[in-house]
Short mmCIF file of C-alpha atoms and ligand atoms in Angstrom, two decimals:
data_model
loop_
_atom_site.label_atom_id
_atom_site.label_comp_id
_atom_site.label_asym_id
_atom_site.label_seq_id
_atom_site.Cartn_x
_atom_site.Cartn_y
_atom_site.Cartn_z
CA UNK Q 1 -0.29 -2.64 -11.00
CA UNK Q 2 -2.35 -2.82 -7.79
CA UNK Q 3 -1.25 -3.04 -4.57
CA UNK Q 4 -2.62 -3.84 -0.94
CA UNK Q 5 -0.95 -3.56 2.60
CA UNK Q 6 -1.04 -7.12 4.44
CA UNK Q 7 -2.13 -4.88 7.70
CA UNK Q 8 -1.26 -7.82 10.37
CA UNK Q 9 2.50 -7.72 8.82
CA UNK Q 10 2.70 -2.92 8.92
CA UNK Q 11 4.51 -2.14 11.99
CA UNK Q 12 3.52 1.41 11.38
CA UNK Q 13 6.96 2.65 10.78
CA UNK Q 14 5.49 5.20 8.30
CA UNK Q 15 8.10 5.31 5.74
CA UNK Q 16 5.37 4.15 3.01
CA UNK Q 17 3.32 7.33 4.00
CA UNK Q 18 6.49 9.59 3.65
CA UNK Q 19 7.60 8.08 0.13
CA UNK Q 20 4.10 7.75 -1.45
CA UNK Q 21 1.48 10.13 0.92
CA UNK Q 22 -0.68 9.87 -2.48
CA UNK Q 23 -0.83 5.98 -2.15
CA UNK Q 24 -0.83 5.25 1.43
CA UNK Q 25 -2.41 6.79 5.10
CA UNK Q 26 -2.88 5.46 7.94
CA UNK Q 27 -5.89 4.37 10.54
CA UNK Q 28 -5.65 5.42 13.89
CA UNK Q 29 -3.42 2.81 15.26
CA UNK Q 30 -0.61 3.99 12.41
CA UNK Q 31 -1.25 0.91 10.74
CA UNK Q 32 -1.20 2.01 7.14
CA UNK Q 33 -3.63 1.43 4.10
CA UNK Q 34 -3.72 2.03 0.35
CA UNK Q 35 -5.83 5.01 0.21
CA UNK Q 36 -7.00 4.64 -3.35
CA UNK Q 37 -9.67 2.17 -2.41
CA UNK Q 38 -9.11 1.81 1.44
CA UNK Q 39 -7.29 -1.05 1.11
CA UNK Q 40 -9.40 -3.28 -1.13
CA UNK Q 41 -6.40 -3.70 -3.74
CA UNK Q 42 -9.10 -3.12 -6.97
CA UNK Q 43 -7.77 0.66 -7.86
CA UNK Q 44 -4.96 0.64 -10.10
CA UNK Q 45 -2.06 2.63 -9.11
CA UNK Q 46 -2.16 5.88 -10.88
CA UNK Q 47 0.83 5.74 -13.66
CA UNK Q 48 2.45 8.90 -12.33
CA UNK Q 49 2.22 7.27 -8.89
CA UNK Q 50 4.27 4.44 -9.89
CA UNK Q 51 7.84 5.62 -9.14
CA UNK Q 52 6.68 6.90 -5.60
CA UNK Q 53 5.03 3.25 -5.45
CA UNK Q 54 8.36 1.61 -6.05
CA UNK Q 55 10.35 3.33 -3.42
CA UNK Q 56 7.24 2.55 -0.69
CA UNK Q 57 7.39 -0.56 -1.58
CA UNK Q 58 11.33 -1.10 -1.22
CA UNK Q 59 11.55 0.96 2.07
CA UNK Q 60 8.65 -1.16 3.59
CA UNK Q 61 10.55 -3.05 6.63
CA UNK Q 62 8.15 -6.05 6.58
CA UNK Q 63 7.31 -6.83 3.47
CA UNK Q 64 3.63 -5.51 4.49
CA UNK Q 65 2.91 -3.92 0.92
CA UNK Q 66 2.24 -5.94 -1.78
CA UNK Q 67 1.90 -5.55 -5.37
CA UNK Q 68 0.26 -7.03 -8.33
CA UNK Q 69 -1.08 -7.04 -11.93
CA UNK Q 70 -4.71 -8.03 -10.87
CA UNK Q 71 -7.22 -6.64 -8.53
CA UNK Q 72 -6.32 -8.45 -5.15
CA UNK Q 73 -9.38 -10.80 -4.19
CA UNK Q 74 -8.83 -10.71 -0.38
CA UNK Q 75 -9.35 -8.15 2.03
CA UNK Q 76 -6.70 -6.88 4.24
FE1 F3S P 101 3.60 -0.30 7.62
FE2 F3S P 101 5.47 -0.86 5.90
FE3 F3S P 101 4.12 1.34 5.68
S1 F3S P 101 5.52 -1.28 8.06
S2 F3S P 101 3.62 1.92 7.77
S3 F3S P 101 3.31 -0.71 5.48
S4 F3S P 101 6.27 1.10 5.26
#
């Protein structure tokens, strides 16, 4: 699974940082990132990151992470 924040849709809420703070940081603005590869969506999410994934992902407000099973092609 690999995952990448659409940046124009984060809010910067934070709650991604706060269930996942392996996965996910944020620039300076508090818009966040994947911190694995700064956002490119081509590092795999860690297998013992996965659960902490899954709750980022559902507490996300916007819909600004996304998820999956291939490297993502565009940058965000
Ligand atoms: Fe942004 Fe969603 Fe995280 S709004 S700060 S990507 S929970």
């Amino acid at each position: 699974m690999y995952s990448q924040v659409q940046r124009e849709q984060c809010i910067a809420c934070g709650l991604c940082q706060l269930r996942a703070p392996e996965l996910f940081d944020y620039d300076t603005e508090g818009i966040a990132f994947y911190r694995l590869d700064h956002n490119q969506g081509q590092a795999p999410i860690p297998a013992a990151q996965l659960a902490a994934f899954k709750q980022a992902y559902r507490a996300c407000p916007t819909g600004a992470i996304k998820r999956q099973n291939k490297p993502f092609t565009t940058k965000n």
